[in-house]
Coordinates of C-alpha atoms in Angstrom, one line a residue:
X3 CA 4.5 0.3 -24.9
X4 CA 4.9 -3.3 -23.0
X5 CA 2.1 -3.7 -20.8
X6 CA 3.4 -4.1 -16.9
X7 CA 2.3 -7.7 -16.7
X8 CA 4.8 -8.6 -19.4
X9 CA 7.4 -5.9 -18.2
X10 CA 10.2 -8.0 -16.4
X11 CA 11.6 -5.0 -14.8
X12 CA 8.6 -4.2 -13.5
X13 CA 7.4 -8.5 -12.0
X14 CA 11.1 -8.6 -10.4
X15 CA 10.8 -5.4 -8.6
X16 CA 7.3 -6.5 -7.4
X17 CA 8.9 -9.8 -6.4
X18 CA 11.5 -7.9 -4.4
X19 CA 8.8 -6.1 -2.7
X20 CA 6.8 -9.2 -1.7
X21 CA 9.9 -10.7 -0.7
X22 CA 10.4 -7.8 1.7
X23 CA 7.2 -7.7 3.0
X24 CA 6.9 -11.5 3.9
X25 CA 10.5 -11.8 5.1
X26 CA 10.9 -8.4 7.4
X27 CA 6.9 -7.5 7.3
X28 CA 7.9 -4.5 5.9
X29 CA 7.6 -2.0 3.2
X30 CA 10.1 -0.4 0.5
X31 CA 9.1 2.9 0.7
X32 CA 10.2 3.1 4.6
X33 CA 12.8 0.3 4.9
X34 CA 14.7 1.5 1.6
X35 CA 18.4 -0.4 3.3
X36 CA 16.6 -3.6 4.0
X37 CA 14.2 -3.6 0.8
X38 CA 18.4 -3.2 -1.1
X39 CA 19.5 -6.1 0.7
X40 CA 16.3 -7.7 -0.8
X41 CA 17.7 -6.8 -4.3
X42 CA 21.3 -7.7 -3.7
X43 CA 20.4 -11.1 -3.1
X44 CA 18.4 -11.6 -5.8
X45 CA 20.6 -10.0 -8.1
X46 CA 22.6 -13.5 -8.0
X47 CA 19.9 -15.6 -8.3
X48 CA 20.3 -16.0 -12.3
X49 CA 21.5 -14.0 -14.8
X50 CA 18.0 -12.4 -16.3
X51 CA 17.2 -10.9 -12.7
X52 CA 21.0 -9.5 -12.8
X53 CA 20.2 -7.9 -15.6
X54 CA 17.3 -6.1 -14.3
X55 CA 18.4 -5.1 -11.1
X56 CA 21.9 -4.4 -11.7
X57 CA 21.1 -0.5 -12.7
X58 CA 19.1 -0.1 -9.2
X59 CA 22.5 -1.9 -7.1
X60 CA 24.9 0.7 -8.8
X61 CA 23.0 3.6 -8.4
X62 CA 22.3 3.3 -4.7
X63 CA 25.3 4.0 -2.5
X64 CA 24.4 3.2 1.3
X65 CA 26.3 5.1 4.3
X66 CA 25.6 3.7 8.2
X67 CA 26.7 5.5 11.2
X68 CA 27.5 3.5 14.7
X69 CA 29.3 6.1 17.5
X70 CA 29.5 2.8 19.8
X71 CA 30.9 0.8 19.2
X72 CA 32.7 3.1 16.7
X73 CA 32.1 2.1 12.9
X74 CA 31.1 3.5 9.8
X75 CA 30.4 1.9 7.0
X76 CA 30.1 2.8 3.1
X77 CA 29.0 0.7 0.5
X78 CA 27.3 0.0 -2.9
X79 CA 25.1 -2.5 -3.3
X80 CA 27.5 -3.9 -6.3
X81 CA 30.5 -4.0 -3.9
X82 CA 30.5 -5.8 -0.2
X83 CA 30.4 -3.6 3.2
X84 CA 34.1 -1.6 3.7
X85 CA 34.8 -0.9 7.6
X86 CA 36.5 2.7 7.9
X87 CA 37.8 3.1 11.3
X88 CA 40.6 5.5 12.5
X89 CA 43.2 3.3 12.3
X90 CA 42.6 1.4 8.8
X91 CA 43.7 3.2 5.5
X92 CA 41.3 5.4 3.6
X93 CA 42.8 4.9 0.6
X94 CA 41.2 0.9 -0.4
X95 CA 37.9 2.6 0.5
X96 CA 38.1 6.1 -1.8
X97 CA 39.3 3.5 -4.6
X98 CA 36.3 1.2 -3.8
X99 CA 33.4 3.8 -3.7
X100 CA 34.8 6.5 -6.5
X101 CA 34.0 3.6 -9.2
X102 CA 30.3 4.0 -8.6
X103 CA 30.8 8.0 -8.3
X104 CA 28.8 8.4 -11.8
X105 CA 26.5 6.3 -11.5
X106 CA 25.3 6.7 -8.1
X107 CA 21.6 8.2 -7.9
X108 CA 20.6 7.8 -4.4
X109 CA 22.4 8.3 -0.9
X110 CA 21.0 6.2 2.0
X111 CA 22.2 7.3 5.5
X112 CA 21.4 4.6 8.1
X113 CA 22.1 6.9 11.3
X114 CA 22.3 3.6 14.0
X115 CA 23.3 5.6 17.1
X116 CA 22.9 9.0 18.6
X117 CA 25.8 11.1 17.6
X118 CA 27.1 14.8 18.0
X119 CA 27.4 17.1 15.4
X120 CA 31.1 16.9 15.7
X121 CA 31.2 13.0 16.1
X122 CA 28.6 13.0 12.7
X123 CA 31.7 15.0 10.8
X124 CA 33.8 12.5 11.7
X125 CA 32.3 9.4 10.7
X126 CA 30.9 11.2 7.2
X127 CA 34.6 11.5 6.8
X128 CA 35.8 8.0 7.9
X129 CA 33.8 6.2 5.9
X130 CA 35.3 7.8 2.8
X131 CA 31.6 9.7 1.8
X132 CA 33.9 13.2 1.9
X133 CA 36.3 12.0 -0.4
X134 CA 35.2 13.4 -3.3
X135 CA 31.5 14.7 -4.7
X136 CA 28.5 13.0 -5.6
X137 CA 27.3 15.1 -8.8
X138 CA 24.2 12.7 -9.8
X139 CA 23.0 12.2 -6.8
X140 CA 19.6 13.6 -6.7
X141 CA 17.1 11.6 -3.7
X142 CA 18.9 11.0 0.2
X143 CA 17.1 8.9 2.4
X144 CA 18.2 9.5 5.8
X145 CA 16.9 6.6 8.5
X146 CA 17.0 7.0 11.7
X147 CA 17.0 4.4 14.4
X148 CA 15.4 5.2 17.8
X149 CA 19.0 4.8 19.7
X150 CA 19.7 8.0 17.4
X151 CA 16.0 9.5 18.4
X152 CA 17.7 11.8 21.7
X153 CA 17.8 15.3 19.1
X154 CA 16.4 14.2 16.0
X155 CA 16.0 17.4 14.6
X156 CA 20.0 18.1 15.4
X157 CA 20.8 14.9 13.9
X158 CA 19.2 14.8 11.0
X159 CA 19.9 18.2 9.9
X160 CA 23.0 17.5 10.2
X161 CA 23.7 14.3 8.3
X162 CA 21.3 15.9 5.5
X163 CA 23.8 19.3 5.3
X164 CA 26.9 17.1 5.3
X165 CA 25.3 15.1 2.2
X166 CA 24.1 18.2 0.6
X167 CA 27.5 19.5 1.1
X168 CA 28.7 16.9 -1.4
X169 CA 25.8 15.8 -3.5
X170 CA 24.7 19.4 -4.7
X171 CA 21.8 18.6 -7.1
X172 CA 19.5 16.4 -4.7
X173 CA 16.3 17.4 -5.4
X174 CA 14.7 14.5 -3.1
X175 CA 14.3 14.1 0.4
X176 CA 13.0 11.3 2.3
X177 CA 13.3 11.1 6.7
X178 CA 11.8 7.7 8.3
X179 CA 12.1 6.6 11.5
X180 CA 13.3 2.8 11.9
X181 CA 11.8 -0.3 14.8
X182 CA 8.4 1.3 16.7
X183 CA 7.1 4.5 15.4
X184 CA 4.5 4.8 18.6
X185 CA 6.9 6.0 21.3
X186 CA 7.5 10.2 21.6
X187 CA 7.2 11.7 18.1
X188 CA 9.7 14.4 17.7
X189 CA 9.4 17.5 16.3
X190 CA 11.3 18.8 12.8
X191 CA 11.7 22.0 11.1
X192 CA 11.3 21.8 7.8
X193 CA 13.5 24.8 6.9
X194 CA 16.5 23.8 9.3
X195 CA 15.9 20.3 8.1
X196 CA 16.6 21.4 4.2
X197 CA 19.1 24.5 5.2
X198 CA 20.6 26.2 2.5
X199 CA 19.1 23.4 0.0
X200 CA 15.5 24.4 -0.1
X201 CA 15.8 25.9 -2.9
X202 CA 16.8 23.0 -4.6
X203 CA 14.3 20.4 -3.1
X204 CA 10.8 19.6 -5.0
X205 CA 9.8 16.2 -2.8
X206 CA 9.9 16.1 0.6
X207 CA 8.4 12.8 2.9
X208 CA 9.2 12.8 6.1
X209 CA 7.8 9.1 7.7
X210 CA 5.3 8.4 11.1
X211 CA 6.9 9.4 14.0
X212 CA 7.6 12.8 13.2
X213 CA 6.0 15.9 13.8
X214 CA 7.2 18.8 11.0
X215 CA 6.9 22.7 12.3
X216 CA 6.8 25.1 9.2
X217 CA 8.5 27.9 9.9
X218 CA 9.2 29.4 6.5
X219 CA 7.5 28.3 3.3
X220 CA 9.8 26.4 1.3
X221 CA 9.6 27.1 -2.6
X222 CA 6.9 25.5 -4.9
X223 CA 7.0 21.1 -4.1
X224 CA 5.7 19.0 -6.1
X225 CA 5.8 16.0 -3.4
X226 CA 5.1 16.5 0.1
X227 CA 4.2 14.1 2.8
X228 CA 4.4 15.0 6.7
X229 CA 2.7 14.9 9.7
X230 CA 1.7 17.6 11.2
X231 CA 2.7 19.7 14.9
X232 CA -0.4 19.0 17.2
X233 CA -0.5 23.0 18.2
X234 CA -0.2 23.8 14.4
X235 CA -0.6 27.4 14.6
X236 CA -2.9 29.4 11.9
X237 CA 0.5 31.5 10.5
X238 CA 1.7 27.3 9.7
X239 CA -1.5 26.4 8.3
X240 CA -1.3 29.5 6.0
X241 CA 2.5 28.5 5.1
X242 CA 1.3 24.8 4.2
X243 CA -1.7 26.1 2.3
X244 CA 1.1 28.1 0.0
X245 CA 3.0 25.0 -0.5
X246 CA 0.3 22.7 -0.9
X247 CA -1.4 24.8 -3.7
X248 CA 1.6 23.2 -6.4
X249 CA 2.1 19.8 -5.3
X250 CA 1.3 16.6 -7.0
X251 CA 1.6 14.6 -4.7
X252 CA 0.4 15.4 -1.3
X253 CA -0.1 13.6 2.7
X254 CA -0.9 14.9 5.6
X255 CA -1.1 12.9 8.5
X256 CA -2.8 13.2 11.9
X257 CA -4.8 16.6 11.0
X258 CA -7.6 17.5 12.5
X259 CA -11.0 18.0 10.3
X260 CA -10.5 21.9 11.7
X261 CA -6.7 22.0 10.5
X262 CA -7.9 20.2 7.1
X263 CA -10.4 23.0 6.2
X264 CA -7.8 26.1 7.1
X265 CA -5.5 24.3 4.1
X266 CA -7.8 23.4 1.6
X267 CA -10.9 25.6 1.9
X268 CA -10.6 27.9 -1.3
X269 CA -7.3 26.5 -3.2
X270 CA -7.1 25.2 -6.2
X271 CA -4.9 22.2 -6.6
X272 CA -3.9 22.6 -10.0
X273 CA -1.5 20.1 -10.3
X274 CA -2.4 17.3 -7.6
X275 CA -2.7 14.0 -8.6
X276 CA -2.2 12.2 -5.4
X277 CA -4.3 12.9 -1.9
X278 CA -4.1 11.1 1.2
X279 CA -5.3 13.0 4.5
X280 CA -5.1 10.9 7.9
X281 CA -7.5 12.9 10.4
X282 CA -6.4 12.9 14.1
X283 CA -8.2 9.8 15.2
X284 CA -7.5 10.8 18.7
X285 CA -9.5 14.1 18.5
X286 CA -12.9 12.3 18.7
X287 CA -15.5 14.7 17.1
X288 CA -19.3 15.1 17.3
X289 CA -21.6 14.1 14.1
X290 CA -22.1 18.0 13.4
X291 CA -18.3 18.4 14.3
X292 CA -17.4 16.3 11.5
X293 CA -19.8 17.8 9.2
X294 CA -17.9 20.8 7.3
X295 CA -15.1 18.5 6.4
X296 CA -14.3 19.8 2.8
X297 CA -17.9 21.1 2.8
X298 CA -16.7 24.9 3.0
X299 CA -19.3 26.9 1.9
X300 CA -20.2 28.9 -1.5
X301 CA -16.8 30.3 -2.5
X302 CA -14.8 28.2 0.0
X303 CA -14.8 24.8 -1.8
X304 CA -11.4 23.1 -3.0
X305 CA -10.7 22.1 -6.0
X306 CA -8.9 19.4 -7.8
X307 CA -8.9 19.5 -11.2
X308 CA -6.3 17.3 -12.1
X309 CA -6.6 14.7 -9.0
X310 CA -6.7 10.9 -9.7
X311 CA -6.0 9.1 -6.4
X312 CA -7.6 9.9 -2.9
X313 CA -7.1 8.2 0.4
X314 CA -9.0 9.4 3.7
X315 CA -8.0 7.9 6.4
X316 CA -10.1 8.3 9.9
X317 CA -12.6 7.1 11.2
X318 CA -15.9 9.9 11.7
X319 CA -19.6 9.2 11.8
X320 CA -20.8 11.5 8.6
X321 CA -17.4 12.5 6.6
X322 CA -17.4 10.3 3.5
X323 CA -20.7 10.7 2.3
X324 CA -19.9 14.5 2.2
X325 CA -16.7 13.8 1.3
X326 CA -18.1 12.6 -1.9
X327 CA -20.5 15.0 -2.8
X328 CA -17.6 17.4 -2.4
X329 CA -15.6 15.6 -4.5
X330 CA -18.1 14.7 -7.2
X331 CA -17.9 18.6 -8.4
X332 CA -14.1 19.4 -7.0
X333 CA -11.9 16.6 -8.4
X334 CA -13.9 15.1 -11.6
X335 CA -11.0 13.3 -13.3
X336 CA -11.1 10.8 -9.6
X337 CA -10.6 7.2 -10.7
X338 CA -9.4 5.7 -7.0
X339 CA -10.8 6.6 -4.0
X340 CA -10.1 4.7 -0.6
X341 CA -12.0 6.0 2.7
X342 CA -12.8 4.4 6.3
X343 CA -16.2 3.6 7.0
X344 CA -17.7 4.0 10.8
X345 CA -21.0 5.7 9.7
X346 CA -24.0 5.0 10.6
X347 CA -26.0 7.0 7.6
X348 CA -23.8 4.8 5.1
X349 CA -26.9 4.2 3.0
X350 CA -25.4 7.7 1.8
X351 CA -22.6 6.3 0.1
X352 CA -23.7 7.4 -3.1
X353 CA -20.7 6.4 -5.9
X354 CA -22.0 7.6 -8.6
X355 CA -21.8 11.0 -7.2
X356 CA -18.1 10.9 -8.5
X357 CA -18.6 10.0 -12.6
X358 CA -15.1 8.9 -13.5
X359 CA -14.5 6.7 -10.4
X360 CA -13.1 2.9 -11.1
X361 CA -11.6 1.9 -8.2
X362 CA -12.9 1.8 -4.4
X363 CA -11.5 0.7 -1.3
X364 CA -13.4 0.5 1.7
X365 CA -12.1 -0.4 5.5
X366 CA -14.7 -0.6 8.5
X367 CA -14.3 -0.9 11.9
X368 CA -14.4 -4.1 14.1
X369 CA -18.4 -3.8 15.0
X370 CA -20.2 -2.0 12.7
X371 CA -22.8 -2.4 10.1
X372 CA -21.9 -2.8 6.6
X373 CA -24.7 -3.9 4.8
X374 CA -25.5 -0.5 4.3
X375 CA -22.5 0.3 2.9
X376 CA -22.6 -2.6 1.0
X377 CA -26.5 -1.9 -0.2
X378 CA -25.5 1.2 -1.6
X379 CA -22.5 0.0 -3.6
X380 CA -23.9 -2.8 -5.3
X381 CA -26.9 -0.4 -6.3
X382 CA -25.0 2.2 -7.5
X383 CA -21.7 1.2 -8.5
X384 CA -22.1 0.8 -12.0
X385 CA -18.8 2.8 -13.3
X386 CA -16.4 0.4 -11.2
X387 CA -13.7 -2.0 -12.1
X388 CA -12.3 -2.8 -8.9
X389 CA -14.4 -2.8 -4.8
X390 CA -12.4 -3.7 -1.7
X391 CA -14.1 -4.1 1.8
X392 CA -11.5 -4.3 4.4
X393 CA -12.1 -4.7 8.1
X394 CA -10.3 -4.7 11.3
X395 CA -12.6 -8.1 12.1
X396 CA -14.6 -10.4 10.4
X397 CA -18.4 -8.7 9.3
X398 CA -21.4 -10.7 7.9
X399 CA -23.1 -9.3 5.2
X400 CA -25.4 -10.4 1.9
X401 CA -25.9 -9.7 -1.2
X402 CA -28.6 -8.1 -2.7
X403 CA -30.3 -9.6 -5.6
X404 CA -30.5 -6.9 -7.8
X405 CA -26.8 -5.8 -8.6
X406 CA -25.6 -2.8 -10.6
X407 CA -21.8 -3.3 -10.7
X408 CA -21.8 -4.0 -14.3
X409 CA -18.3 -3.4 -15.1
X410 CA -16.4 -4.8 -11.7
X411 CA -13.6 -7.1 -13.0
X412 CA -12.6 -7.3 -9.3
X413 CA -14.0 -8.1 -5.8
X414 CA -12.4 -8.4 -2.4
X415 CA -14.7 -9.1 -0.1
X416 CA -12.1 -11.4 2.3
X417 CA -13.5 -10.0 5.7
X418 CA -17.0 -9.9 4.8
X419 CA -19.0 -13.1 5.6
X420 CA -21.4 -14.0 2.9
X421 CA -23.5 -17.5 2.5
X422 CA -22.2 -19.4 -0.1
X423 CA -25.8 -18.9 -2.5
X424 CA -24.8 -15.3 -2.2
X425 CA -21.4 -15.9 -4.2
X426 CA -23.2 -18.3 -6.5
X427 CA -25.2 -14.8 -7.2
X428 CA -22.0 -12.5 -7.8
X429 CA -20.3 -15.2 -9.8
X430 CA -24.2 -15.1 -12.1
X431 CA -24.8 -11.3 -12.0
X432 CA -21.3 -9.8 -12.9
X433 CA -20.3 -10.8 -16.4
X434 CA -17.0 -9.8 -16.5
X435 CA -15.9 -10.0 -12.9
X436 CA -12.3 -11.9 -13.3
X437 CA -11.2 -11.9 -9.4
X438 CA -13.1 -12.6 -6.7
X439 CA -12.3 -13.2 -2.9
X440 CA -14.9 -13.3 -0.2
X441 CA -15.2 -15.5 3.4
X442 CA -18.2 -18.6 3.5
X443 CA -20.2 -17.4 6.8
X444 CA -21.1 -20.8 7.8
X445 CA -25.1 -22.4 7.6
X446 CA -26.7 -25.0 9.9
X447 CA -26.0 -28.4 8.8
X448 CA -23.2 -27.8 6.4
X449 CA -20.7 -29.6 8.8
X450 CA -21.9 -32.6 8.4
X451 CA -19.5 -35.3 6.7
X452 CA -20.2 -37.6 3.8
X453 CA -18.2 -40.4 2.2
X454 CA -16.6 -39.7 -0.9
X455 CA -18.0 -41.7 -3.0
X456 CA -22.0 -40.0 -1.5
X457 CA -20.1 -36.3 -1.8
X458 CA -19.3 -37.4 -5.2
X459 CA -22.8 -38.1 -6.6
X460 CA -24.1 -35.5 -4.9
X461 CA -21.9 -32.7 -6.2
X462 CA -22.8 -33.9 -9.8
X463 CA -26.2 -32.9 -8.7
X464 CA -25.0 -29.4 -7.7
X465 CA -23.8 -28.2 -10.8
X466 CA -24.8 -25.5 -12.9
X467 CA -22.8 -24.3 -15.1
X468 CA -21.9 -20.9 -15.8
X469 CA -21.6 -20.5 -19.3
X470 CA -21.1 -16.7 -19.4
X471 CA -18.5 -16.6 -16.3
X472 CA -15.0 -15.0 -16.5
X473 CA -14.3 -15.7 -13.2
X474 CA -10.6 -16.8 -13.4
X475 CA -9.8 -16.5 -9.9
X476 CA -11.3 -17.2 -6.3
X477 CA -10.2 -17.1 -2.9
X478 CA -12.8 -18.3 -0.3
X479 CA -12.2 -18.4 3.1
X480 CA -14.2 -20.7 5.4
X481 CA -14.2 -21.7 9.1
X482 CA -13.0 -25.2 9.2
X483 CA -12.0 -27.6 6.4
X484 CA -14.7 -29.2 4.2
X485 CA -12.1 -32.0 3.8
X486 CA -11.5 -34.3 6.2
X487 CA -9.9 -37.5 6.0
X488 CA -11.5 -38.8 2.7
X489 CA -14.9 -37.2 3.4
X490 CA -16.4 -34.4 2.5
X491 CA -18.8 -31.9 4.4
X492 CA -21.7 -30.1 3.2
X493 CA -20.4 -27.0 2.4
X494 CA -17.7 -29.0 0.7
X495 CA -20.1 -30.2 -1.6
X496 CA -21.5 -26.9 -2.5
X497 CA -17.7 -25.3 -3.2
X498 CA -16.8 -28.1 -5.5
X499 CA -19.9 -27.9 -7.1
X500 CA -19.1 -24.0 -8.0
X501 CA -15.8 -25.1 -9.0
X502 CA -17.1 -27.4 -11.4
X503 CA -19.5 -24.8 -12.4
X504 CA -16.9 -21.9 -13.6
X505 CA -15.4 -22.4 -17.1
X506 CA -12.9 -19.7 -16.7
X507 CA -11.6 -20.8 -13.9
X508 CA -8.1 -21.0 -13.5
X509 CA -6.5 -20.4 -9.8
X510 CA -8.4 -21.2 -6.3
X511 CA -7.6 -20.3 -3.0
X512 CA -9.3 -21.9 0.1
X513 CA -8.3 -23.6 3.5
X514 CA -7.5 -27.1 2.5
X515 CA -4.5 -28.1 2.4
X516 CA -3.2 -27.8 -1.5
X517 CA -2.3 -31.6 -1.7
X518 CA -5.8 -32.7 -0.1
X519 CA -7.7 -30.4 -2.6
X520 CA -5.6 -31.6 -5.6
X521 CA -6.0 -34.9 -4.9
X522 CA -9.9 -34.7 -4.7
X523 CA -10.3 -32.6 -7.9
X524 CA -8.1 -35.4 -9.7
X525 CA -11.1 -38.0 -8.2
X526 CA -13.6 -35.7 -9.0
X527 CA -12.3 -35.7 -12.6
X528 CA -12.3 -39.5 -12.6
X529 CA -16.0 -39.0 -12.2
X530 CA -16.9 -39.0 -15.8
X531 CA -20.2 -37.5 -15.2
X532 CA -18.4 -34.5 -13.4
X533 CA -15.3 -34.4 -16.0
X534 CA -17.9 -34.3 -18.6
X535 CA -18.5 -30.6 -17.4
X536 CA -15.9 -29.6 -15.6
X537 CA -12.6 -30.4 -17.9
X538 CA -11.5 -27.2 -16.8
X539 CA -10.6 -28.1 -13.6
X540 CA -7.6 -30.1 -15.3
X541 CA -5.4 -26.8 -15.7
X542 CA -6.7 -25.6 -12.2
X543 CA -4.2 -24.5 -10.2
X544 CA -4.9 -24.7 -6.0
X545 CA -2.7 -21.9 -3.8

């Protein structure tokens, strides 16, 4: 098996999703037309990427629906856009879209404008969709725009039983909401939704900015992601607890820690793999409040046997540390848990509670502790491979001197402010730590400006090699630039000297300009008592 890194099919479609999210600051999973366009045009960048992409562009057929002005428009992504309007011949666009009938695996409707059921016929028909069926279809993503928001639960029932009516066999269904999601969430039935397909379905996602009412318990899922109706009656809860019980992949969004225990207190989630549960932020609950969360009681407790990734969104004073004792005997195959941090008892945070954990993601609020937090991971964290602190703002922390993150290959510490002696200490204590990004809080004194030639000597002093560093990688962050007009400041000094000091290191990230840092690394290396130790810096490459 080719490992991903050297999997081409697997760098390009990364590529395309980076290209996405720095172009339209947005992602595939909810921006499926634009994250295609993404792919089209890469598609004739060279022949390789071609190649690659060119199963995904034939097996994605994209259908947009305009009432005013009237258009509708049908397309693969192999073929360019084909206008059917009332007065233009269906014929070129039946003999343009039944090439890619076989191949065609996906259905993306693009609903651009409110329109009536009758009007919706109409321009499913125009566009030459109704021509003839779709037999491997099996995933429609319908999107729809907020001009199309008036009855979104008409509408997209609608366009999905017109696509079902012609695609028989799709067994995925995905609803998102295109431009602001933060306006009036509307509600959707899940069974009108589906119709007469339920049967058939096994995922079901529908995006923010919808509220889903489950009137009738669909048959067994093994994907489903929704938000819930904020009166969520106990007969719904009971419905969702059914269909939750064979998932494997499940979200629920804006539920309240009361709503979360009614569907998970007692089940066994035999075949979840995936969790992600956004509590109601809105609902602001007391310490005690907060307490039971997926602490049920003897005979009440979940279980996850087979779950590998959990995300807990929400911010509550004492949730995660219970969290985690309640997982550590619920879900003991974890390996990636993610979880917001507001707590003021975070010396709790107790990792090792949870045996087979390797990766955890942690995201604080802007005004709030986290040295605790951060205590009690670098005590206790000896079975991970990968931490990342996240914050809404920049927080200062340390690091202690005794560290037990033996096995971390990967840091990311880029909101946490930390003295530069303190990375010095990471980059000593943690063998086999590869990638490693963190923010320089700034010292008295270290803005102070040298000549070159001074900064020079004085960096030659400042070395001290790391012999038994893998560090390959490191972003810092700092306040101001340590370069400046061919001097250096103080806390210049000090980074170049850990550059110099890291024999693994290939890739830095800082604030300096790229050309300013490149050009002082090639002096540096003129400095034959600094390139004596630090030849590495030759194949160093500055982002």
């Amino acid at each position: 098996m080719v490992h991903r890194l050297f999997d081409t099919a697997d760098v390009v479609l990364r590529i395309a999703r980076l290209v996405l999210a720095l172009e339209r600051q947005a992602d595939m999973r909810r921006h499926r037309p634009e994250y295609l366009a993404v792919l089209a045009r890469l598609c004739r960048v060279c022949r390789p990427l071609h190649a690659t992409l060119q199963p995904i562009i034939h097996s994605h057929l994209l259908l947009s629906v305009r009432v005013e002005p009237r258009r509708s428009a049908l397309r693969t992504l192999a073929a360019s856009w084909i206008s059917a309007r009332p007065a233009s011949p269906r014929a070129p666009v039946a003999q343009a879209v039944r090439r890619s009938v076989s191949r065609v695996r996906t259905i993306v409707v693009d609903l651009l404008s409110h329109a009536e059921p009758g009007q919706l016929r109409e321009h499913f028909a125009d566009s030459g969709f109704c021509a003839q069926p779709w037999p491997r279809a099996t995933c429609v993503f319908v999107r729809v725009s907020p001009d199309a928001i008036k009855s979104p639960g008409c509408v997209v029932a609608q366009a999905l039983a017109l696509v079902f009516e012609h695609a028989r066999f799709v067994s995925s269904v995905y609803v998102m909401r295109s431009g602001p999601t933060n306006y009036a969430e509307p509600e959707l039935d899940v069974r009108r939704v589906l119709g007469a397909q339920a049967k058939w379905v096994r995922s079901l996602c529908v995006g923010d900015g919808f509220r889903c009412q489950i009137s009738e318990c669909p048959v067994p899922l093994a994907e489903l992601a929704l938000t819930l109706c904020a009166q969520t009656s106990d007969a719904q809860l009971e419905l969702l607890r059914r269909v939750c019980a064979s998932v494997r992949r499940l979200e629920l969004r804006e539920i309240t820690p009361r709503d979360l225990d009614c569907v998970v207190a007692g089940v066994e989630f035999g075949c979840l793999q995936r969790l992600r549960i956004c509590l109601c932020t809105h609902a602001i609950l007391s310490g005690a409040s907060a307490a039971g969360l997926l602490d049920a009681g003897p005979g009440r407790d979940p279980r996850f046997p087979r779950l590998r990734q959990m995300r807990f969104e929400g911010y509550y004073q004492t949730a995660p540390p219970i969290l985690l004792r309640a997982l550590a005997a619920a879900a003991p195959l974890l390996d990636h848990l993610h979880m917001d941090l507001t707590i003021r008892n975070s010396a709790e945070l107790e990792v090792w509670r949870i045996p087979r954990l390797r990766r955890l993601d942690m995201r604080t609020t802007v005004g709030v502790d986290v040295q605790p937090a951060l205590d009690a991971l670098f005590a206790c964290g000896q079975t991970l491979d990968i931490v990342a602190v996240a914050s809404h703002g920049r927080v200062e922390g340390c690091v202690p001197e005794s560290l037990h993150l033996e096995r971390v290959r990967e840091l990311w510490l880029a909101d946490v402010c930390v003295p530069l002696p303190h990375v010095w200490r990471l980059v000593r204590s943690l063998p086999l730590l590869v990638q490693l990004e963190a923010t320089v809080l700034y010292e008295a004194g270290q803005d102070m400006l040298l000549e070159t030639d001074d900064g020079l000597a004085t960096i030659a002093e400042h070395i001290e090699p790391v012999l038994a560093s893998r560090l390959e990688l490191l972003a810092l962050s700092h306040r101001r630039d340590v370069l400046v007009a061919q001097r250096i400041s103080r806390l210049g000094v000090q980074l170049m000297a850990l550059l110099c000091s890291l024999p693994a290191l290939r890739r830095f990230r800082g604030r300096d300009c790229k050309s300013t840092v490149e050009a002082f690394v090639a002096r540096m290396l003129d400095d034959h008592q600094v390139a004596r130790v630090a030849d590495h810096l030759r194949r160093l490459d500055v982002c």
